[in-house]
Amino acid sequence: MPSYDSVNYSLRPAKNIERKMFCEAFRKLSEFGSLDSYRYIGFGSPFFSDFSLFHKSLNITNAISIEEELGDEARFIFNRPYACIELIMGTSNDILPTLQWNLRTILWLDYDSPLDQSILSDVATICSNIFPGSFLIITVDAKPGKYGSRLESIKERIGEEKLPEGLSEARLSDWDTAKTYKRIISNEIAQTLNYRNGARPEGTRIVFKQIFNFHYADGAEMLTLGGILHEEGQKNIVAKCGFKDLDFFRDGEEPYEIVIPKLTLKEIRHINRQLPCPDLSQVSSPAIEPSVIASYAKIYRYFPNFVDAEIG
Amino acid sequence: METITNNASRIIDATPTKDFFIEMLIKDIELSRVIIDLVDNCIDGANRYRGRESYDGLWIRIEAGPDQFRIIDNCGGISIDLAKKYAFRFGRPTKMIMTERSIGQFGIGMKRALFKLGSKFIIESTTKTSRFKVDVDVNEWKKDDIWEFHFSELETLSEPPDQCGTTITVEPLHDNVSKDFELSFFLNRLRFEIRQAHQQMIENQIAISLNGIPVTSDPNTFLSSTKIQTGYYEDTFTQEMGSVNVRVYAGISESSPSKTGWYIYCNGRMVLGADQSSTTGWGAGGQTTIPKYHNQYARFRGLVFFDSDNARLLPWNTTKTGVDSDSLLYRSVKLKMITLMKPIMTFLNRVKDETEFKSDDHPLLDAIETARSRPLSKTQTSTTFKSPTPGQRPKRKPKGSISYTKPLEDINKIKKLLNVKSHKKVGEETFDYFFEKECKE
């Protein structure tokens, strides 16, 4: 059952925050070309929240939403928020190889499911064809699953060949599954680019610069891995983009954790009045732990309030 | 103890023996392949002669019989310079000027073929300005350690002759070769392989015959129309040593399990034909990207052309019987082959569904019906394989089947009660009966 039947995306706070963080990062792509020249590809679901945000904030008008529930086409068309979104029904496996790839694209493939071969297949298709200056983001469900069946399950979904060495039930517990997935996806990207680049002269070879490595839990542990694909010779442009200045920039194994602290609206307003503040020990709210203040301060600018998410 | 100081006696002889060399050379390559190598050399000659324009008027005649093997061509001949310095060397000296777009590039094709075929060979070649003859008795030649051949006849010509070309004769043949040439099975196989390998050349008018019968062309065609278009990708890979032009076509044709698959050509010479293996991407991504070959994909045709002035840059293996899968160039192009191939797999799966579903709305089968078979040069292409949208299908509930055995007497009792005639109906109606009564919410 697709997850949009059970979860109302636009109310998921961690995803909401993630989306806004992406928007801030995408603005920095203007060094490559104005944002409105970019194409956006995603899995809209009937809510199309990502499409709405990116169109409104970045003026992206070339957008494709891929939906696999063939019988629900009428529902998606009905809910499409803007005319500039093209809806293509089918699986990403089938559709990605048929698209034109001769323009800079932002792809956010937000899969409802744990990492499997078909997701890696999409990653390979994208990396084989994507235009330099493009941004790729993959989100997968990173729940570890029941102890005792984790290794079996991951072997079946991904195949032994692609698994890192030394995996075991314990090594897949908690957030280690997310870390393992990150390594597998990174390998798939690197391997595909390696093949693609083989016969190309230096300077035009395509590399992946990781920008996002998010761990967040919105009811289920999720991993988001994202970055920019560019020609080696474009290193200067990427540096100019200044992704490093983003607080949530992570280009290595260490993840950025999005933790939503449970605070009342009154508490949020109270803490907001004290932010920004260089020394968080000065910020307080009655009976709220400093660690909670710290978690909130990390993401306060992106924090949704529910009125904003529904109407704004 | 006495240290030996004499330098000459410190030398250890490491020169190869001719016997060993010949044995290694002809090992592990099939007879038909060496004959095709000889044809390759004729084609290279034709390229030198005509520079890759029309080969009209050029021919290659192969005569293979139990007593003698002969290959005659009028493709321009071998110059004395070429013969003296390169054609009889084992391997290709670095100083040799490469034939543009050559096929024979490893420098062993002719020699390997001659040693594989028999024990005596004669090569006669005439160019516009020269003529020579080389006559070798291999058993005599093996007797010494001198790595040389001799021209038995050699002359420059004051006037260009009527015909410029080469004749190679091998007689007597080795026993196993002689026997093979008696078998029509072998000769048919040889004919097929020549046709495949030189499909392109034959289409370009070069006339090849085997034992008097022409080797005809059987070009790949694509189904083409406004609704069905072949996927096409083209690129040039430039490196220090030269550049390689790559063209990839992926589309559909008649349904034929023996003809389906990928065909790979290097400088017009086919090195892989009707490939259905992982070498060309079948089964990629653990079968999630591309499935393993099944007969439902028997309409698929993929063609890849690698062309370069520097044949060394091409991704073929030394026997020209396959691709070098480690080639960086090939691995890069393979990603494109997979991208072009994928939508065709999706299309053929949908065609299978349409065939099984048997509804009145079958746009895919209709499109195949109305598309025409066209040769490569006339097929309509697009950046990705184009096909019509499949018809609307209601959401199908997945189905399973149940089978069991019960006493015939009991089955017949139920048949009477339900007023049905088949066992199948008994099963279906008893199932529905229970479902109605017990499972309806």
mmCIF file of C-alpha atoms in Angstrom, chain A residues 69 71-73 93-94 97-98 100 117-118 121 125 128-129 162 192 194-201, chain B residues 233 235-239 285-286 288-289 328-329 331-332 335-336 339 342-343 346 350 383-384 392 395:
data_model
loop_
_atom_site.group_PDB
_atom_site.id
_atom_site.type_symbol
_atom_site.label_atom_id
_atom_site.label_comp_id
_atom_site.label_asym_id
_atom_site.label_seq_id
_atom_site.Cartn_x
_atom_site.Cartn_y
_atom_site.Cartn_z
ATOM 1 C CA GLU A 69 -0.320 3.760 -9.117
ATOM 2 C CA GLY A 71 -5.397 3.372 -11.481
ATOM 3 C CA ASP A 72 -5.083 6.651 -9.526
ATOM 4 C CA GLU A 73 -4.213 8.854 -12.494
ATOM 5 C CA ASN A 93 12.445 2.053 -13.541
ATOM 6 C CA ASP A 94 10.445 2.277 -16.760
ATOM 7 C CA PRO A 97 15.429 5.772 -19.236
ATOM 8 C CA THR A 98 12.933 7.389 -21.612
ATOM 9 C CA GLN A 100 15.595 13.603 -22.162
ATOM 10 C CA GLN A 117 17.808 -3.366 -6.569
ATOM 11 C CA SER A 118 15.231 -1.336 -8.437
ATOM 12 C CA SER A 121 18.852 0.612 -10.964
ATOM 13 C CA THR A 125 20.184 5.145 -15.032
ATOM 14 C CA SER A 128 24.629 7.216 -16.722
ATOM 15 C CA ASN A 129 22.796 10.067 -18.354
ATOM 16 C CA LYS A 162 26.618 -5.007 -3.480
ATOM 17 C CA THR A 192 28.331 4.057 -12.598
ATOM 18 C CA ASN A 194 33.475 5.323 -13.182
ATOM 19 C CA TYR A 195 32.100 3.393 -16.167
ATOM 20 C CA ARG A 196 30.647 6.497 -17.734
ATOM 21 C CA ASN A 197 33.901 8.395 -17.429
ATOM 22 C CA GLY A 198 36.153 5.606 -18.677
ATOM 23 C CA ALA A 199 36.786 6.927 -22.111
ATOM 24 C CA ARG A 200 36.492 10.630 -21.341
ATOM 25 C CA PRO A 201 39.380 13.057 -21.106
ATOM 26 C CA TYR B 233 22.577 7.685 -29.685
ATOM 27 C CA ASP B 235 28.922 10.405 -29.701
ATOM 28 C CA THR B 236 32.635 10.840 -30.358
ATOM 29 C CA PHE B 237 35.187 9.911 -27.744
ATOM 30 C CA THR B 238 38.409 11.829 -28.224
ATOM 31 C CA GLN B 239 41.602 10.675 -26.602
ATOM 32 C CA GLY B 285 20.970 -4.615 -12.115
ATOM 33 C CA GLY B 286 20.073 -8.073 -10.885
ATOM 34 C CA THR B 288 15.663 -5.033 -12.312
ATOM 35 C CA THR B 289 17.178 -2.831 -14.976
ATOM 36 C CA LEU B 328 36.878 1.681 -20.743
ATOM 37 C CA LEU B 329 35.223 2.840 -23.911
ATOM 38 C CA ARG B 331 31.928 0.090 -20.421
ATOM 39 C CA SER B 332 30.916 3.692 -20.978
ATOM 40 C CA LEU B 335 25.569 2.327 -20.024
ATOM 41 C CA LYS B 336 23.970 4.003 -23.040
ATOM 42 C CA THR B 339 19.435 3.126 -21.251
ATOM 43 C CA LYS B 342 15.184 -0.493 -21.260
ATOM 44 C CA PRO B 343 12.119 1.168 -22.834
ATOM 45 C CA THR B 346 8.994 -2.339 -21.108
ATOM 46 C CA ARG B 350 3.238 -4.603 -22.526
ATOM 47 C CA THR B 383 16.670 9.907 -28.813
ATOM 48 C CA THR B 384 14.734 7.152 -27.118
ATOM 49 C CA GLN B 392 -6.416 1.596 -20.608
ATOM 50 C CA LYS B 395 -7.001 -2.560 -12.211
#
